Amino acid sequence: MTSKLKVSSNGRFLIQDVGKLFFYLGDTAWAIFRNCRRHDADIYLQDRAQKRFTVIQACVLFASTNEVNAYGEVALVNGDPDRPNEAFFKHVDYILGKAEELGLTIALLPTWGRFVSIYAGKDRVIFNAANAYRYGEFLGKRYRDKPIIWVLGGDVSPVGPPDSALDIWRAMAEGIRQGDKGEHLMTYHPNSQHSSGMWLHQESWLDFNMSQSGHHQRLDPLSYKIIETDFKRIPPKPCLDAEPCYE
């Protein structure tokens, strides 16, 4: 079993409910729910557990609302957030259950940012505040007892465009909290060379800051600079770089 995660009393660390520090060593498998059959997911998760990863970062809605998973199932019927496809989510259930069996925590993105904010010049927005709340509540209830960390966002600024983007993210966070009764930590995955703390540090639903120093650039690595800034924010919250600037 994977222990429930919390923030330490001094606001600096992620800890397990048994009182131990939690080391967030994450591997990114954004499209695991879409691309992997169960056998493939088993092999991948077993490999990562053996290599002592502790977190797998994965996204429910990733590239397109009409893309199908390895079994031919879409996540949303007709791309409607109010019509989750039970067959698709049973596959998500399986992968989350396998991760739990192996002692892994899933950093679970309800949606990639392109479906809330205008992404790379293309308007694919399917969420508004009302259906984002309901979708969040659906996920919160369904995965209340699973070892996950909620990660909103997905390569986008939370303040848009459109201007309503932040209201949508807040509604989704509220829906998740209603569904899971506050059982899990929550953060936000920002766009490259940014941290969630730039916009969201004072949000009550943001338990810790997540940054992306920018894994595709060849500039001076920004990770330590972003972390230093987040570390100095008040009140203190844990901070980590979820997509580092590689060598």
GROMACS .gro file of C-alpha atoms in nm:
model
  247
    1MET     CA    1   0.000   0.000   0.000
    2THR     CA    2   0.111   0.357  -0.073
    3SER     CA    3   0.087   0.598   0.220
    4LYS     CA    4  -0.119   0.913   0.196
    5LEU     CA    5   0.087   1.224   0.126
    6LYS     CA    6   0.073   1.547   0.325
    7VAL     CA    7   0.265   1.871   0.361
    8SER     CA    8   0.489   1.892   0.667
    9SER     CA    9   0.391   2.128   0.949
   10ASN     CA   10   0.665   2.375   0.851
   11GLY     CA   11   0.538   2.389   0.493
   12ARG     CA   12   0.868   2.273   0.345
   13PHE     CA   13   0.835   1.903   0.268
   14LEU     CA   14   0.608   1.634   0.131
   15ILE     CA   15   0.564   1.362   0.390
   16GLN     CA   16   0.385   1.029   0.417
   17ASP     CA   17   0.116   0.972   0.676
   18VAL     CA   18   0.363   0.753   0.862
   19GLY     CA   19   0.574   1.063   0.922
   20LYS     CA   20   0.850   0.989   0.671
   21LEU     CA   21   0.979   1.236   0.415
   22PHE     CA   22   0.853   1.163   0.064
   23PHE     CA   23   1.110   1.182  -0.215
   24TYR     CA   24   0.940   1.283  -0.539
   25LEU     CA   25   1.132   1.102  -0.813
   26GLY     CA   26   0.896   1.128  -1.107
   27ASP     CA   27   0.889   0.973  -1.452
   28THR     CA   28   0.672   1.128  -1.721
   29ALA     CA   29   0.422   0.901  -1.895
   30TRP     CA   30   0.167   1.160  -2.002
   31ALA     CA   31  -0.007   0.930  -2.251
   32ILE     CA   32  -0.002   0.601  -2.059
   33PHE     CA   33  -0.382   0.584  -2.038
   34ARG     CA   34  -0.408   0.633  -2.414
   35ASN     CA   35  -0.110   0.444  -2.555
   36CYS     CA   36  -0.063   0.140  -2.330
   37ARG     CA   37  -0.252  -0.183  -2.313
   38ARG     CA   38  -0.271  -0.332  -1.966
   39HIS     CA   39   0.017  -0.570  -2.030
   40ASP     CA   40   0.233  -0.281  -2.155
   41ALA     CA   41   0.142  -0.066  -1.854
   42ASP     CA   42   0.230  -0.356  -1.622
   43ILE     CA   43   0.578  -0.387  -1.774
   44TYR     CA   44   0.641  -0.013  -1.763
   45LEU     CA   45   0.520   0.038  -1.405
   46GLN     CA   46   0.709  -0.267  -1.279
   47ASP     CA   47   1.027  -0.134  -1.441
   48ARG     CA   48   0.987   0.210  -1.285
   49ALA     CA   49   0.913   0.065  -0.943
   50GLN     CA   50   1.224  -0.152  -0.965
   51LYS     CA   51   1.428   0.157  -1.054
   52ARG     CA   52   1.291   0.324  -0.738
   53PHE     CA   53   1.084   0.592  -0.902
   54THR     CA   54   0.814   0.708  -0.662
   55VAL     CA   55   0.585   0.908  -0.893
   56ILE     CA   56   0.447   0.860  -1.244
   57GLN     CA   57   0.314   1.176  -1.411
   58ALA     CA   58   0.015   1.092  -1.632
   59CYS     CA   59  -0.269   1.277  -1.803
   60VAL     CA   60  -0.630   1.169  -1.856
   61LEU     CA   61  -0.715   1.402  -2.150
   62PHE     CA   62  -0.398   1.466  -2.342
   63ALA     CA   63  -0.369   1.527  -2.716
   64SER     CA   64  -0.720   1.529  -2.861
   65THR     CA   65  -1.074   1.467  -2.741
   66ASN     CA   66  -1.140   1.224  -3.026
   67GLU     CA   67  -0.827   1.012  -2.985
   68VAL     CA   68  -0.886   0.658  -2.868
   69ASN     CA   69  -0.690   0.445  -2.622
   70ALA     CA   70  -0.528   0.112  -2.703
   71TYR     CA   71  -0.870  -0.053  -2.680
   72GLY     CA   72  -1.044   0.192  -2.913
   73GLU     CA   73  -1.218   0.393  -2.640
   74VAL     CA   74  -1.239   0.774  -2.618
   75ALA     CA   75  -1.222   0.944  -2.278
   76LEU     CA   76  -1.526   1.164  -2.339
   77VAL     CA   77  -1.829   1.081  -2.551
   78ASN     CA   78  -1.845   1.341  -2.829
   79GLY     CA   79  -1.577   1.540  -2.648
   80ASP     CA   80  -1.825   1.635  -2.375
   81PRO     CA   81  -1.676   1.669  -2.022
   82ASP     CA   82  -2.016   1.576  -1.882
   83ARG     CA   83  -2.007   1.240  -2.065
   84PRO     CA   84  -1.704   1.041  -1.944
   85ASN     CA   85  -1.674   0.704  -2.118
   86GLU     CA   86  -1.694   0.430  -1.856
   87ALA     CA   87  -1.492   0.186  -2.068
   88PHE     CA   88  -1.204   0.434  -2.092
   89PHE     CA   89  -1.206   0.507  -1.721
   90LYS     CA   90  -1.207   0.139  -1.632
   91HIS     CA   91  -0.871   0.126  -1.808
   92VAL     CA   92  -0.754   0.424  -1.601
   93ASP     CA   93  -0.883   0.239  -1.293
   94TYR     CA   94  -0.669  -0.060  -1.380
   95ILE     CA   95  -0.348   0.141  -1.426
   96LEU     CA   96  -0.400   0.334  -1.103
   97GLY     CA   97  -0.463   0.006  -0.923
   98LYS     CA   98  -0.144  -0.145  -1.064
   99ALA     CA   99   0.054   0.161  -0.957
  100GLU     CA  100  -0.087   0.129  -0.607
  101GLU     CA  101   0.006  -0.239  -0.596
  102LEU     CA  102   0.366  -0.144  -0.681
  103GLY     CA  103   0.385   0.139  -0.428
  104LEU     CA  104   0.383   0.414  -0.690
  105THR     CA  105   0.198   0.745  -0.667
  106ILE     CA  106   0.034   0.884  -0.982
  107ALA     CA  107   0.059   1.259  -1.039
  108LEU     CA  108  -0.273   1.275  -1.221
  109LEU     CA  109  -0.365   1.554  -1.461
  110PRO     CA  110  -0.740   1.566  -1.526
  111THR     CA  111  -0.670   1.737  -1.858
  112TRP     CA  112  -0.382   1.886  -2.051
  113GLY     CA  113  -0.396   2.263  -2.055
  114ARG     CA  114  -0.498   2.289  -2.421
  115PHE     CA  115  -0.857   2.202  -2.332
  116VAL     CA  116  -0.889   2.493  -2.087
  117SER     CA  117  -0.662   2.758  -2.239
  118ILE     CA  118  -0.593   2.852  -2.600
  119TYR     CA  119  -0.287   2.638  -2.665
  120ALA     CA  120  -0.017   2.713  -2.924
  121GLY     CA  121  -0.257   2.934  -3.118
  122LYS     CA  122  -0.526   2.667  -3.147
  123ASP     CA  123  -0.856   2.704  -2.968
  124ARG     CA  124  -0.957   2.357  -2.844
  125VAL     CA  125  -1.126   2.470  -2.525
  126ILE     CA  126  -1.401   2.232  -2.410
  127PHE     CA  127  -1.424   2.340  -2.047
  128ASN     CA  128  -1.611   2.618  -1.873
  129ALA     CA  129  -1.641   2.675  -1.499
  130ALA     CA  130  -1.959   2.469  -1.469
  131ASN     CA  131  -1.853   2.153  -1.652
  132ALA     CA  132  -1.499   2.177  -1.511
  133TYR     CA  133  -1.648   2.158  -1.161
  134ARG     CA  134  -1.858   1.853  -1.252
  135TYR     CA  135  -1.568   1.680  -1.425
  136GLY     CA  136  -1.343   1.747  -1.126
  137GLU     CA  137  -1.606   1.612  -0.888
  138PHE     CA  138  -1.642   1.298  -1.102
  139LEU     CA  139  -1.268   1.231  -1.088
  140GLY     CA  140  -1.242   1.323  -0.720
  141LYS     CA  141  -1.510   1.074  -0.622
  142ARG     CA  142  -1.379   0.799  -0.847
  143TYR     CA  143  -1.020   0.819  -0.727
  144ARG     CA  144  -1.065   0.931  -0.370
  145ASP     CA  145  -0.901   0.615  -0.236
  146LYS     CA  146  -0.615   0.591  -0.487
  147PRO     CA  147  -0.253   0.704  -0.427
  148ILE     CA  148  -0.250   1.016  -0.642
  149ILE     CA  149  -0.146   1.380  -0.649
  150TRP     CA  150  -0.381   1.607  -0.841
  151VAL     CA  151  -0.200   1.820  -1.100
  152LEU     CA  152  -0.402   2.088  -1.274
  153GLY     CA  153  -0.268   2.271  -1.577
  154GLY     CA  154  -0.045   2.111  -1.836
  155ASP     CA  155   0.204   2.338  -2.014
  156VAL     CA  156  -0.010   2.652  -1.988
  157SER     CA  157  -0.038   2.968  -1.784
  158PRO     CA  158  -0.340   2.951  -1.552
  159VAL     CA  159  -0.441   3.306  -1.639
  160GLY     CA  160  -0.528   3.239  -2.000
  161PRO     CA  161  -0.607   3.317  -2.268
  162PRO     CA  162  -0.904   3.308  -2.246
  163ASP     CA  163  -0.961   3.552  -1.961
  164SER     CA  164  -1.182   3.294  -1.787
  165ALA     CA  165  -0.905   3.031  -1.765
  166LEU     CA  166  -0.826   3.088  -1.397
  167ASP     CA  167  -1.195   3.066  -1.305
  168ILE     CA  168  -1.210   2.731  -1.488
  169TRP     CA  169  -0.906   2.593  -1.305
  170ARG     CA  170  -1.046   2.711  -0.973
  171ALA     CA  171  -1.378   2.543  -1.049
  172MET     CA  172  -1.206   2.218  -1.140
  173ALA     CA  173  -1.005   2.230  -0.818
  174GLU     CA  174  -1.323   2.293  -0.620
  175GLY     CA  175  -1.498   2.002  -0.789
  176ILE     CA  176  -1.209   1.768  -0.714
  177ARG     CA  177  -1.206   1.877  -0.351
  178GLN     CA  178  -1.581   1.817  -0.329
  179GLY     CA  179  -1.536   1.472  -0.480
  180ASP     CA  180  -1.232   1.349  -0.289
  181LYS     CA  181  -1.307   1.537   0.037
  182GLY     CA  182  -0.955   1.676   0.046
  183GLU     CA  183  -0.783   1.337   0.054
  184HIS     CA  184  -0.504   1.431  -0.188
  185LEU     CA  185  -0.247   1.702  -0.246
  186MET     CA  186  -0.296   1.936  -0.539
  187THR     CA  187  -0.060   2.144  -0.753
  188TYR     CA  188  -0.036   2.300  -1.100
  189HIS     CA  189   0.189   2.220  -1.400
  190PRO     CA  190   0.284   2.552  -1.569
  191ASN     CA  191   0.431   2.643  -1.905
  192SER     CA  192   0.805   2.631  -1.969
  193GLN     CA  193   1.039   2.847  -1.757
  194HIS     CA  194   0.763   2.922  -1.507
  195SER     CA  195   0.633   2.808  -1.169
  196SER     CA  196   0.281   2.775  -1.038
  197GLY     CA  197   0.391   3.011  -0.762
  198MET     CA  198   0.404   3.302  -1.007
  199TRP     CA  199   0.023   3.312  -1.018
  200LEU     CA  200  -0.120   3.064  -0.770
  201HIS     CA  201   0.086   3.066  -0.453
  202GLN     CA  202  -0.195   3.220  -0.246
  203GLU     CA  203  -0.463   2.986  -0.383
  204SER     CA  204  -0.600   2.776  -0.096
  205TRP     CA  205  -0.618   2.463  -0.314
  206LEU     CA  206  -0.249   2.478  -0.416
  207ASP     CA  207  -0.063   2.259  -0.166
  208PHE     CA  208   0.282   2.288  -0.323
  209ASN     CA  209   0.447   2.465  -0.615
  210MET     CA  210   0.548   2.289  -0.934
  211SER     CA  211   0.779   2.443  -1.192
  212GLN     CA  212   0.900   2.358  -1.542
  213SER     CA  213   1.248   2.496  -1.605
  214GLY     CA  214   1.221   2.404  -1.972
  215HIS     CA  215   1.358   2.076  -2.100
  216HIS     CA  216   1.402   2.188  -2.463
  217GLN     CA  217   1.618   2.499  -2.422
  218ARG     CA  218   1.996   2.539  -2.437
  219LEU     CA  219   2.014   2.844  -2.215
  220ASP     CA  220   2.151   2.880  -1.864
  221PRO     CA  221   1.956   2.624  -1.656
  222LEU     CA  222   1.679   2.804  -1.472
  223SER     CA  223   1.581   2.535  -1.225
  224TYR     CA  224   1.780   2.660  -0.926
  225LYS     CA  225   1.662   3.017  -0.989
  226ILE     CA  226   1.295   2.918  -1.000
  227ILE     CA  227   1.330   2.698  -0.692
  228GLU     CA  228   1.507   2.975  -0.501
  229THR     CA  229   1.222   3.216  -0.578
  230ASP     CA  230   0.956   2.962  -0.478
  231PHE     CA  231   1.142   2.872  -0.159
  232LYS     CA  232   1.127   3.236  -0.045
  233ARG     CA  233   0.752   3.274  -0.100
  234ILE     CA  234   0.524   3.333   0.200
  235PRO     CA  235   0.360   3.125   0.336
  236PRO     CA  236   0.615   2.848   0.277
  237LYS     CA  237   0.508   2.565   0.049
  238PRO     CA  238   0.708   2.272  -0.088
  239CYS     CA  239   0.843   2.330  -0.440
  240LEU     CA  240   0.984   2.105  -0.711
  241ASP     CA  241   1.083   2.111  -1.077
  242ALA     CA  242   0.857   1.863  -1.257
  243GLU     CA  243   1.024   1.906  -1.599
  244PRO     CA  244   1.390   2.000  -1.556
  245CYS     CA  245   1.624   2.157  -1.807
  246TYR     CA  246   1.827   1.855  -1.912
  247GLU     CA  247   2.195   1.848  -2.004
   0.00000   0.00000   0.00000
